[in-house]
CSV table of C-alpha atoms in Angstrom, one decimal:
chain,number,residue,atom,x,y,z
A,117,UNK,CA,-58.3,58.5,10.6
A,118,UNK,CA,-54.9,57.2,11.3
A,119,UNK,CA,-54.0,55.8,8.3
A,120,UNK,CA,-54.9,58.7,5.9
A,121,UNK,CA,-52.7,61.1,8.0
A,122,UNK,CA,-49.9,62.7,6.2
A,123,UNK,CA,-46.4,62.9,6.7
A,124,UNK,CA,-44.7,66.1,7.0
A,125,UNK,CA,-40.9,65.1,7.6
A,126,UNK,CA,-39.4,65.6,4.4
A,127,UNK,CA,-37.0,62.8,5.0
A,128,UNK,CA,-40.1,60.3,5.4
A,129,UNK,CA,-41.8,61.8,2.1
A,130,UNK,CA,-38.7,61.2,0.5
A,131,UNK,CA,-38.1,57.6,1.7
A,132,UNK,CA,-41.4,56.8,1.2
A,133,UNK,CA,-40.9,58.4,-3.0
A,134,UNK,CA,-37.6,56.6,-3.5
A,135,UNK,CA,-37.2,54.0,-0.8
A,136,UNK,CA,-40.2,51.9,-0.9
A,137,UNK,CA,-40.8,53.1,-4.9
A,138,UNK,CA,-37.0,51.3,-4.8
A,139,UNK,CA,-38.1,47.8,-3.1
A,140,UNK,CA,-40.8,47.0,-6.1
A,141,UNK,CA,-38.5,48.0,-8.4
A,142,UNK,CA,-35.9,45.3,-7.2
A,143,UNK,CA,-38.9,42.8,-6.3
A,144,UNK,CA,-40.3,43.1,-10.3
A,145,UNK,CA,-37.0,44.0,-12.6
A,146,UNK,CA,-33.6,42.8,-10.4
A,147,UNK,CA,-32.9,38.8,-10.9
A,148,UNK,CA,-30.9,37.7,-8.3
A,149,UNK,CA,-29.0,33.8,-8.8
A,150,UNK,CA,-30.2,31.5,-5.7
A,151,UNK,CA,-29.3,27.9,-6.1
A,152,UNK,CA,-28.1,27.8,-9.5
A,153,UNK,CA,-31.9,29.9,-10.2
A,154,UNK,CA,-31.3,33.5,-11.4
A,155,UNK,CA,-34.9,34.9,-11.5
A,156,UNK,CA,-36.9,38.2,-10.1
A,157,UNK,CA,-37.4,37.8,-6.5
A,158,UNK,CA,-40.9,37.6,-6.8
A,159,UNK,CA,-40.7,34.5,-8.6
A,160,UNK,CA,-37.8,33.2,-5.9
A,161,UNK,CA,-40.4,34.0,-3.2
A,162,UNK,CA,-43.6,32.1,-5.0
A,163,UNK,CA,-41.4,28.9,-5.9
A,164,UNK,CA,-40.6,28.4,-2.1
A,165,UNK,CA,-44.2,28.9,-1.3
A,166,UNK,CA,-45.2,26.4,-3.5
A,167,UNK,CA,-42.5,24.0,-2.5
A,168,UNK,CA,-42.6,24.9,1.4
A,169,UNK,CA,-46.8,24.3,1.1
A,170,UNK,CA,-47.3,21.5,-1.2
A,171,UNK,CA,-51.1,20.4,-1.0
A,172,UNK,CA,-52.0,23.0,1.3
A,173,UNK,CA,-51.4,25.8,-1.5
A,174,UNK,CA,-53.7,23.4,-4.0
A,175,UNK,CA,-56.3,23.2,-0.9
A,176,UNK,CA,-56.5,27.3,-1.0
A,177,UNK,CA,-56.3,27.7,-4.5
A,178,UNK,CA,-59.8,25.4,-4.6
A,179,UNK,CA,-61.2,27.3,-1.9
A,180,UNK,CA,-60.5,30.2,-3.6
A,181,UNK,CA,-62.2,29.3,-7.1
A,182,UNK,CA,-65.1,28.3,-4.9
A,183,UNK,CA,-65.2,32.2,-3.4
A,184,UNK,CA,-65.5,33.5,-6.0
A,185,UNK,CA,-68.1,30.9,-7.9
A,186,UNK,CA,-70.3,31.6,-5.0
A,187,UNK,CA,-69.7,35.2,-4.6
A,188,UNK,CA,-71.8,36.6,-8.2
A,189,UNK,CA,-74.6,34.4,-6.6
A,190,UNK,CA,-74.7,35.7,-2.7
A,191,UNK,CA,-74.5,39.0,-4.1
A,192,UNK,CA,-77.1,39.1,-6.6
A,193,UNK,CA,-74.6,39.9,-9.8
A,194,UNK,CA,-75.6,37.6,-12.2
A,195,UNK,CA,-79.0,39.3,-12.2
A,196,UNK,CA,-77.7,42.1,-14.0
A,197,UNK,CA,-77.2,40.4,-17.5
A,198,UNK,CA,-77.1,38.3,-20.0
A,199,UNK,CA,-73.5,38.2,-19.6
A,200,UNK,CA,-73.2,38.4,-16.0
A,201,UNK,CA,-75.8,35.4,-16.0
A,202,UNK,CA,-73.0,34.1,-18.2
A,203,UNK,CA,-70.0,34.7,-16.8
A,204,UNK,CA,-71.1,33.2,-13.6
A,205,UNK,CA,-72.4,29.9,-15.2
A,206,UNK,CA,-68.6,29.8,-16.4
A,207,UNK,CA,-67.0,30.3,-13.0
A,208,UNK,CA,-69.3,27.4,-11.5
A,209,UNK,CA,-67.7,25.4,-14.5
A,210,UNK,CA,-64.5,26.3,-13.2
A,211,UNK,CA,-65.5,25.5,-9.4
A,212,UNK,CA,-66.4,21.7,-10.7
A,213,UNK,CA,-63.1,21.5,-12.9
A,214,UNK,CA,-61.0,22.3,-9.9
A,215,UNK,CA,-62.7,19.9,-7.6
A,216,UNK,CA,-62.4,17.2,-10.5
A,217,UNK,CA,-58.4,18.6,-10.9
A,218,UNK,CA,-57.6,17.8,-7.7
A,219,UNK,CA,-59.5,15.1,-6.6
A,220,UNK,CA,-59.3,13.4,-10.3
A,221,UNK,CA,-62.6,12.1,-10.7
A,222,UNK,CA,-64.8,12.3,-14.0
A,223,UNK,CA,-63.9,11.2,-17.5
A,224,UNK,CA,-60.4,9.6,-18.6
A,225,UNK,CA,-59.9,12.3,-21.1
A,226,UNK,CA,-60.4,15.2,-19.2
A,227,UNK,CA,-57.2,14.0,-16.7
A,228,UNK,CA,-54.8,13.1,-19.6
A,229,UNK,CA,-51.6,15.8,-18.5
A,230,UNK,CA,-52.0,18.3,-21.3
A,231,UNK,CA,-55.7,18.9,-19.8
A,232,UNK,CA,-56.9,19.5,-16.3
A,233,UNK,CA,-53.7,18.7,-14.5
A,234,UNK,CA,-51.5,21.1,-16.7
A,235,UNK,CA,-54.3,23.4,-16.2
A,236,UNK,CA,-54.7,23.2,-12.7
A,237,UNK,CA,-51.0,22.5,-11.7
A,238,UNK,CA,-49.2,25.0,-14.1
A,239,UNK,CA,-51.6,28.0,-14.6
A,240,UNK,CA,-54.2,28.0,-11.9
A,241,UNK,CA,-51.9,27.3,-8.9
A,242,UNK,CA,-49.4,30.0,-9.6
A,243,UNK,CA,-51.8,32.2,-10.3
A,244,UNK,CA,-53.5,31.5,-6.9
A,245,UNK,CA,-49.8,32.4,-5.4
A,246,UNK,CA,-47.8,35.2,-7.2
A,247,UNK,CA,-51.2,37.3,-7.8
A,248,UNK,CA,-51.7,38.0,-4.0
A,249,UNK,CA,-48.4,37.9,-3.1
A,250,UNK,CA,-47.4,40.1,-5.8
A,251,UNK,CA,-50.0,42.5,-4.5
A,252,UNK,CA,-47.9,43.1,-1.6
A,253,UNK,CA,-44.8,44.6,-3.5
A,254,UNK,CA,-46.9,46.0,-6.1
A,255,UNK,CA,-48.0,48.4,-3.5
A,256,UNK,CA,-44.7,49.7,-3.1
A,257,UNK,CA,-44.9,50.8,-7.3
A,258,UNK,CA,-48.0,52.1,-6.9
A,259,UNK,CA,-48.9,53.6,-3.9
A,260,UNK,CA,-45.6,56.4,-3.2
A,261,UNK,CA,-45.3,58.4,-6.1
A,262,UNK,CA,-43.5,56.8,-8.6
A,263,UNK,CA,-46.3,56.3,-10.8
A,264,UNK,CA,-47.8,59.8,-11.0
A,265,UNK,CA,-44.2,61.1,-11.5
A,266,UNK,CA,-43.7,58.8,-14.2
A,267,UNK,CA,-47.1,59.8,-15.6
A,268,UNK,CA,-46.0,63.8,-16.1
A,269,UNK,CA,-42.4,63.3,-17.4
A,270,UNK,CA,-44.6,60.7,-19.8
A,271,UNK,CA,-46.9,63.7,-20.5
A,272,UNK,CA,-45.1,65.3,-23.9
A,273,UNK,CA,-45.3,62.0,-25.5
A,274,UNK,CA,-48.9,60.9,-24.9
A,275,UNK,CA,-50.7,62.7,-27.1
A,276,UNK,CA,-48.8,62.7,-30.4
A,277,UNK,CA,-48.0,58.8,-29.9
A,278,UNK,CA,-51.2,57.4,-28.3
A,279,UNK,CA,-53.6,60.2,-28.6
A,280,UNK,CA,-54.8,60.3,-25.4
A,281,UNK,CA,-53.5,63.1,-22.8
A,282,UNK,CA,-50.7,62.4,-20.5
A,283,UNK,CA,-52.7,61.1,-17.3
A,284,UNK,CA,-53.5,58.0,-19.4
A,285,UNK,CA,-49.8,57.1,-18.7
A,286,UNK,CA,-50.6,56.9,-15.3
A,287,UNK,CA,-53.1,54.1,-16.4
A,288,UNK,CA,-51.0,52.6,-18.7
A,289,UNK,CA,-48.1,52.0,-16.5
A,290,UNK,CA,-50.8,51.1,-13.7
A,291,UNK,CA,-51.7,48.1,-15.7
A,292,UNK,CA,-48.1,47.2,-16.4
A,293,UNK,CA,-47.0,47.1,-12.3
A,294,UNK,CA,-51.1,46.1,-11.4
A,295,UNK,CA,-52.8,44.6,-13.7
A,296,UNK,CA,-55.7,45.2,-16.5
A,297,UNK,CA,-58.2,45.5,-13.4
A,298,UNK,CA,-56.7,48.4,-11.9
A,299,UNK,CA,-56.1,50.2,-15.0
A,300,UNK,CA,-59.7,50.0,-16.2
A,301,UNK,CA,-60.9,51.0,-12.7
A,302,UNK,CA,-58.8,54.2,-13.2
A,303,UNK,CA,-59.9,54.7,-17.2
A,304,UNK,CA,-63.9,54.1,-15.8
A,305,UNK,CA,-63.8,56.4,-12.9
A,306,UNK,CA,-62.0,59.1,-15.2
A,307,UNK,CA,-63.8,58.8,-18.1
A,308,UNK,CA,-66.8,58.9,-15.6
A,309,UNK,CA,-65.7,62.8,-14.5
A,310,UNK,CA,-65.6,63.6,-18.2
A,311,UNK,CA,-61.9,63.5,-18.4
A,312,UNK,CA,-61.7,61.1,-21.0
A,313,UNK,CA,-63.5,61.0,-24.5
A,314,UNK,CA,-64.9,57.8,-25.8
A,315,UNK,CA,-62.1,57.3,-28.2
A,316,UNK,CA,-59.6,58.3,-25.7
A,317,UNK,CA,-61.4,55.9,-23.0
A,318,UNK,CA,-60.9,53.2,-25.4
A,319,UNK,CA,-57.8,53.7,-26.2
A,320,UNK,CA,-56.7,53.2,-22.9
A,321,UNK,CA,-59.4,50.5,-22.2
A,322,UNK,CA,-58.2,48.5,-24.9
A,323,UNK,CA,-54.8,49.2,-25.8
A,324,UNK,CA,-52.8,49.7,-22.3
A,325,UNK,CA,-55.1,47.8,-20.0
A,326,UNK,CA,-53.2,44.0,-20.1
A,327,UNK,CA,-52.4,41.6,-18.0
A,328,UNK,CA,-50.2,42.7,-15.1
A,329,UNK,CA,-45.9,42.1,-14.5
A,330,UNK,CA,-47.0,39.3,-12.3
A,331,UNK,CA,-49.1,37.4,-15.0
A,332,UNK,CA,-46.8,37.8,-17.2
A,333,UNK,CA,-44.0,36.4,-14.7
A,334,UNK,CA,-46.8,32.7,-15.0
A,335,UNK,CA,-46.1,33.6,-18.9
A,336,UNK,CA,-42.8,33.3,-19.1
A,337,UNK,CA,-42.9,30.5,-16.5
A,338,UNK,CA,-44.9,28.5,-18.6
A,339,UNK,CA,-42.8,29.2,-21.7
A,340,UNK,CA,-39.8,28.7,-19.9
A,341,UNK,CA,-38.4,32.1,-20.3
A,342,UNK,CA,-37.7,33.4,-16.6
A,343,UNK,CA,-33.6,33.5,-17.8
A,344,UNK,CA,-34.8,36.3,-20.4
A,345,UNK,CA,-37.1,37.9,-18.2
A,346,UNK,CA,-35.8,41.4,-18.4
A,347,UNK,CA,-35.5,41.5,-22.2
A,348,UNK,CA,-39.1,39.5,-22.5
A,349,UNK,CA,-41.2,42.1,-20.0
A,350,UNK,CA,-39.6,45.2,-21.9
A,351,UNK,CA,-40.0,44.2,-25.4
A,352,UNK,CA,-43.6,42.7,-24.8
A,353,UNK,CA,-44.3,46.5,-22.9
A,354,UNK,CA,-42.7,47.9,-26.3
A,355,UNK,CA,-44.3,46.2,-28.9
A,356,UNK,CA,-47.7,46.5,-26.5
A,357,UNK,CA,-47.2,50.2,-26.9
A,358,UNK,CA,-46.3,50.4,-30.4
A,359,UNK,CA,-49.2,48.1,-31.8
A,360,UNK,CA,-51.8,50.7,-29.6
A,361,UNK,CA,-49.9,53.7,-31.4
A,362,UNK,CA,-50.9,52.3,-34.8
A,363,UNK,CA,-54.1,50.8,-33.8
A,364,UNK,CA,-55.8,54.4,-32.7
A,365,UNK,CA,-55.0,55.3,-35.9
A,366,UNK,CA,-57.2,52.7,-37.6
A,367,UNK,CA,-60.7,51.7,-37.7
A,368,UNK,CA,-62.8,51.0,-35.6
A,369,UNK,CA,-61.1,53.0,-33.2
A,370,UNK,CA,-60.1,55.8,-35.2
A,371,UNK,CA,-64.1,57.0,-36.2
A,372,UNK,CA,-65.1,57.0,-32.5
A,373,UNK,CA,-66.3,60.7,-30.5
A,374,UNK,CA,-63.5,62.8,-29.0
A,375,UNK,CA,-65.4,65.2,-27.7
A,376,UNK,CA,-64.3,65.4,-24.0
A,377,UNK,CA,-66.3,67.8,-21.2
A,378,UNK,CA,-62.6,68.5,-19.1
A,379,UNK,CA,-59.5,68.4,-21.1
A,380,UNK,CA,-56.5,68.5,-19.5
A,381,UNK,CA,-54.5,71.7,-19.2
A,382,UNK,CA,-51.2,72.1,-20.8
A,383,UNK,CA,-47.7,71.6,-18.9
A,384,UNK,CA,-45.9,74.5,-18.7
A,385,UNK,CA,-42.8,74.8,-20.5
A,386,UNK,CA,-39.4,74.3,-19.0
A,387,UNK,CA,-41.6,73.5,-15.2
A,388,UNK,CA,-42.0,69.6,-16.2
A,389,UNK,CA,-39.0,68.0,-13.8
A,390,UNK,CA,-39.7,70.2,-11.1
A,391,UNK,CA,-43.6,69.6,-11.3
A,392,UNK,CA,-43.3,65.7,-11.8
A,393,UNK,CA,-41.3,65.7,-8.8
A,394,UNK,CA,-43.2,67.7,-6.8
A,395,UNK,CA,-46.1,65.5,-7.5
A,396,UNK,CA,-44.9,62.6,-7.1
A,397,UNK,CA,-43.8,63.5,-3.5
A,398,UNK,CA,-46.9,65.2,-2.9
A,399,UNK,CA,-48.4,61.4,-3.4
A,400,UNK,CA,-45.8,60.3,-0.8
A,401,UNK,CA,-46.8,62.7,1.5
A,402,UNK,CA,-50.4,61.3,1.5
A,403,UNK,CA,-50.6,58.0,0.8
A,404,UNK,CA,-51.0,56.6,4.1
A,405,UNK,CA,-49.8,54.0,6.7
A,406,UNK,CA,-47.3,51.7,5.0
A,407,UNK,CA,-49.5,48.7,6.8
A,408,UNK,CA,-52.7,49.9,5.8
A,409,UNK,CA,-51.8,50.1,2.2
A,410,UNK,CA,-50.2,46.6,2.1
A,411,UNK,CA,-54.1,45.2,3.4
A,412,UNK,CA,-55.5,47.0,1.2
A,413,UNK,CA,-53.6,45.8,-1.5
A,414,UNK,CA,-53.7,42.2,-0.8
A,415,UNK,CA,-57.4,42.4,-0.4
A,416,UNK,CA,-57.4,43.5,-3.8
A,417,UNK,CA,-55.1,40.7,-4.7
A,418,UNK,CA,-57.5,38.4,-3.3
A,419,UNK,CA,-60.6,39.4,-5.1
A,420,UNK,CA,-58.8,40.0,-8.1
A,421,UNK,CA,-57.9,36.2,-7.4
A,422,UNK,CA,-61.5,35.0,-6.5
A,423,UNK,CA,-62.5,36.7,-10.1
A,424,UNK,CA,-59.6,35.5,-12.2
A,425,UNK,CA,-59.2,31.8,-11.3
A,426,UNK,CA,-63.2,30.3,-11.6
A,427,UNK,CA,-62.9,32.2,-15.2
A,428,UNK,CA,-59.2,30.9,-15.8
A,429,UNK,CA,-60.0,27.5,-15.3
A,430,UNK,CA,-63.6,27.1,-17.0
A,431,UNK,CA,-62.4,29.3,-20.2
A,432,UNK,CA,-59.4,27.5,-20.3
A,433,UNK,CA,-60.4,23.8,-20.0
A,434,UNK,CA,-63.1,24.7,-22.8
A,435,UNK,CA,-60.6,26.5,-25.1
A,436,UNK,CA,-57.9,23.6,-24.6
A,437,UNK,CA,-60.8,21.3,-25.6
A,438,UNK,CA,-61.7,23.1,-28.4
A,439,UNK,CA,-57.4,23.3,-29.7
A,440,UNK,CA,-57.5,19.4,-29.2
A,441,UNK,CA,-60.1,17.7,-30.0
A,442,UNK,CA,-62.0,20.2,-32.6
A,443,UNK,CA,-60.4,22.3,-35.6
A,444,UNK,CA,-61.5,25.8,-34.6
A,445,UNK,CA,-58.4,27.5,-33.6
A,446,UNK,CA,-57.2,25.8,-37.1
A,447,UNK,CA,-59.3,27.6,-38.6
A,448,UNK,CA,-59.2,31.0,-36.8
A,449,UNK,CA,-55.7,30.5,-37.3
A,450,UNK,CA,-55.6,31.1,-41.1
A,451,UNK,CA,-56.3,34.7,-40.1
A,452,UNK,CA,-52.6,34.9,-38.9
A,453,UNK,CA,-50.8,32.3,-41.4
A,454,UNK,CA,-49.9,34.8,-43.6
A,455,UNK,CA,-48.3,36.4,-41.3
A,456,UNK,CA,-46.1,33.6,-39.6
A,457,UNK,CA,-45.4,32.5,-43.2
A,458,UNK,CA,-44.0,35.9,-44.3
A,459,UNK,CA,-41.0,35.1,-41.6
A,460,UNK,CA,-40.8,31.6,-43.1
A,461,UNK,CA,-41.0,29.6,-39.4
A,462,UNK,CA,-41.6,25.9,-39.9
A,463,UNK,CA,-43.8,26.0,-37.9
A,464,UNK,CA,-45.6,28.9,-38.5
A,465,UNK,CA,-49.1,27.0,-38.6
A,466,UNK,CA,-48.9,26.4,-34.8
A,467,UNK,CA,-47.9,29.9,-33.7
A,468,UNK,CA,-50.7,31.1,-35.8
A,469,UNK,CA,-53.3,28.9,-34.1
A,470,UNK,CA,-52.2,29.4,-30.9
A,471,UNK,CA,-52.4,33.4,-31.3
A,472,UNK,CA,-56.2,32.8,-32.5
A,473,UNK,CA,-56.7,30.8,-29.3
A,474,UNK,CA,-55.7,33.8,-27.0
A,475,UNK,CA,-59.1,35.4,-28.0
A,476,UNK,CA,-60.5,32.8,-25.9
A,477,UNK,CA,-57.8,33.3,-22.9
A,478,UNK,CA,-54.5,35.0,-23.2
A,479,UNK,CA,-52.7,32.1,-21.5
A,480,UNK,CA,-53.8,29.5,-24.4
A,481,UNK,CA,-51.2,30.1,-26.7
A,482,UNK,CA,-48.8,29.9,-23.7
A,483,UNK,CA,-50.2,26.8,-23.0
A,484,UNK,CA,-50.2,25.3,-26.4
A,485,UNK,CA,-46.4,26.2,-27.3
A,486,UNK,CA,-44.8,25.6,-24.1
A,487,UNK,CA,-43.0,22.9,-25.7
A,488,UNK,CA,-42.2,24.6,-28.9
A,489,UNK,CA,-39.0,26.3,-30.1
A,490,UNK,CA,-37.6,29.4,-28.6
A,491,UNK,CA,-39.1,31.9,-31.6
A,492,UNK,CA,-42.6,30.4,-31.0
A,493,UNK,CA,-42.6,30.4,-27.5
A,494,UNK,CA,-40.9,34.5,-27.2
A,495,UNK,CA,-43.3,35.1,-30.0
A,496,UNK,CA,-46.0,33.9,-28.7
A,497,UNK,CA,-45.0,35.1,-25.0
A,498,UNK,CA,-45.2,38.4,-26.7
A,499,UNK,CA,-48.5,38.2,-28.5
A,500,UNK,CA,-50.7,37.2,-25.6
A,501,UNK,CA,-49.4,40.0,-23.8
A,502,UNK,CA,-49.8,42.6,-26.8
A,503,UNK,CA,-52.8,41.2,-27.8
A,504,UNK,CA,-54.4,42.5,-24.7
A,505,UNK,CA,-58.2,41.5,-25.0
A,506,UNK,CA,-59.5,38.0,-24.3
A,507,UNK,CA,-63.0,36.5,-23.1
A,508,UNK,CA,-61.6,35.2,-20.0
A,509,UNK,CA,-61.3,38.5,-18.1
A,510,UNK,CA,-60.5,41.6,-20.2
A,511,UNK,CA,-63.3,41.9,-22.1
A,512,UNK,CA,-66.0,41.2,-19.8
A,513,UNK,CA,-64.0,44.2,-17.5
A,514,UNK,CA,-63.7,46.2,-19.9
A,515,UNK,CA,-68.1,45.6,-20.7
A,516,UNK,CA,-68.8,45.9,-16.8
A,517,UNK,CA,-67.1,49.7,-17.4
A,518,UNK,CA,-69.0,52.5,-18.6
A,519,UNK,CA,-67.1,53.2,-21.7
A,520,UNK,CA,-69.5,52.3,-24.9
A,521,UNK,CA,-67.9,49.5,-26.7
A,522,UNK,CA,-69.5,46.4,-28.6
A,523,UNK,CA,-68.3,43.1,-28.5
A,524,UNK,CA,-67.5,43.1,-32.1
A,525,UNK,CA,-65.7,46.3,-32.1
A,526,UNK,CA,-63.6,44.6,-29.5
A,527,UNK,CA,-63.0,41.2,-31.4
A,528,UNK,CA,-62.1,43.8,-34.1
A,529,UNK,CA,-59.6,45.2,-32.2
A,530,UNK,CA,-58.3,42.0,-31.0
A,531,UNK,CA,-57.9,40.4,-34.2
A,532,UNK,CA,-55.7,43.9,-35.3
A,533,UNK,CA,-53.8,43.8,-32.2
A,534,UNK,CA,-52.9,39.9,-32.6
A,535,UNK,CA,-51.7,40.3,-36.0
A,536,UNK,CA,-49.5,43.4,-35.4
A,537,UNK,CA,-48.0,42.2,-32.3
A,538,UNK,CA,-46.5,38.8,-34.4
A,539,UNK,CA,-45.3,41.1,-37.5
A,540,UNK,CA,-43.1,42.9,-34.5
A,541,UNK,CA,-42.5,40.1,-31.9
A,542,UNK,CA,-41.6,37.3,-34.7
A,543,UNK,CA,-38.6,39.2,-36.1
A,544,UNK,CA,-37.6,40.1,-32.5
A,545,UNK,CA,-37.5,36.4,-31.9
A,546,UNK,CA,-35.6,35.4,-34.9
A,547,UNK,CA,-32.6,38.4,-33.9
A,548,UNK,CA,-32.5,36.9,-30.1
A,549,UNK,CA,-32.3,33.7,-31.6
A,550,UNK,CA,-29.5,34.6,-33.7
């Protein structure tokens, strides 16, 4: 077929490697000033779709949460499970939130502006926008190269860091530029050719697999942090990082099987530059039409979409309910008040709660501090990232995979990552903060 052809000029292998590797790198990490607005072009290019489109981009954004409410049903998924069954009474939750959102019927309290309209407006809207349209550039970061030569200059460090062998970097930075999806369709389908042990499967699964540079674009958005968006994305992929290096080394992960059927062969020495390069433009060479990849991309963006929004805005509505009108996340919060405490914020009580409420969906605590001061909201911008597992999406991905992991052991894990990621991103805060 036409698009799978590869490219034999050497000069088009090597555009294709640095060129178009070059274009999502400016699109995701170079702010550029337009109008008195320095940002990443990205987020220049979703802010004029949003202000060019008005309602229209609120009329898709419903469509789309009614996709993919429909879609488990036409296709038969929510037959599969108890949580499938589940997860799809949630989405059609989030189909009759959105209709309510924009239409504002149903009760008084559900429309007051901290509820379904900050919901709908602030979170579910630009997450309709920048996920496809990020799509489109993220194909340039991962479709020509750059990752898997990334992945092999990454290889020395994988194992005695992460304990995991260096194609997991592949994944790791996959979920950075993609998203959480991507990577745990990579970890499932490897782990599936007995490449990966369990513990090594959930290593990855639950320690590199976040949300993606576009989410966390809504993040710091939402928290009002798009002026220190360079130094937010790197320390939150930093402290990400470090928290999964120490958490592999603790229970429950740490007693899981590492028995693995393929290991991977070692590097040889002195050969790594020349092999990551070679690699990478092998990928170049073979990646396909430049079109074909972009539709294919964007359909992904799409679906990812249809699946993210229904979820976003049923799981969210219920866990904003629960931080205003009932004391749960007060209580879950207790679990991290020691920690806030040992940094002596003032308002360490809040930071603490809202950390417990990213269990329910990462963007909560974003939600729930966007007003707060600028420790609590980098902090917390931090944590929700770090964190990594929440009921929203990532962990019913990560139970639709074939990696064995229980819900507790993942809660587990969650509540360990949460409270490592504010003993790192806290003091982080206070030194920016000066």
């Amino acid at each position: 077929m036409e698009h799978v052809r590869q490219v034999t000029s050497h000069s088009q292998v090597l555009w294709r490697l640095f060129g178009l590797s070059a274009i999502g790198i400016v699109f995701f990490f170079v702010p550029i000033s337009i109008d008195g607005n320095t940002t990443i072009p990205l987020d220049h290019l979703v802010s004029w779709i949003k202000s060019t489109f008005g309602n229209l981009i609120n009329l898709y954004v419903l469509l789309i949460i009614l996709a993919g409410a429909i879609m488990p049903l036409w296709t038969g998924q929510w037959r599969q499970s108890g949580g499938q069954k589940l997860f799809t009474l949630l989405k059609c939750i989030g189909a009759v939130s959105a209709f309510m959102a924009l239409t504002k019927i149903g009760p008084a309290f559900l429309h007051e502006p901290d509820i379904l309209p900050f919901l709908f407006n602030k979170l579910v809207v630009s997450v309709g926008v920048i996920v496809p349209v990020g799509a489109i550039f993220l194909s340039f970061l991962v479709s020509y190269g750059l990752l898997e030569l990334i992945g092999i200059l990454l290889q020395p460090i994988m194992r005695p860091i992460w304990r995991t062998p260096g194609r997991s970097a592949i994944d790791a930075v996959a979920s950075f530029v993609g998203s959480y999806s991507l990577g745990l369709l990579i970890t499932d389908k490897v782990y599936k050719n007995g490449q990966y042990s369990v513990k090594e499967a959930t290593i990855i699964a639950t320690g590199f697999s976040t949300v993606s540079a576009t989410f966390m674009i809504i993040v710091a958005r939402t928290l009002d942090l798009m002026s220190h968006w360079n130094l937010y994305f790197w320390s939150a992929l930093i402290i990400t990082f470090i928290v999964t290096a120490i958490t592999v080394r603790l229970p429950p992960i740490k007693g899981l099987s590492d028995n693995v059927l393929a290991p991977e062969p070692q590097a040889i020495k002195g050969q790594r530059w020349g092999l990551a390069y070679q690699t990478g433009l092998s990928q170049a060479a073979q990646a396909g039409r430049v079109s074909h990849n972009l539709l294919a991309t964007v359909k992904d963006g799409l679906l990812m979409t249809m699946t993210i929004l229904p979820a976003i805005m049923s799981v969210g509505l219920l866990g904003l309910l629960a931080a205003k009108y009932t004391p749960v996340f007060e209580w879950l919060g207790w679990i991290f008040y020691p920690i806030t405490a040992l940094w002596g914020l003032d308002n360490g009580h809040q930071l603490a709660q809202a950390a417990s409420a990213g269990l329910a969906e990462m963007f909560l605590p974003a939600l729930l501090l966007s007003e707060a001061d600028f420790v609590l909201r980098f902090s917390a911008a931090i944590t929700c990232v770090s964190s990594v597992l929440f009921f929203s999406a990532s962990i019913p991905c990560i139970l639709a995979t074939s990696i064995p992991i229980s819900v507790f052991r993942l809660v587990v894990i969650w509540a360990l990552r949460t409270a490592l990621s504010l003993m790192l991103s806290i003091p982080l805060a206070l030194l920016i903060a000066g």
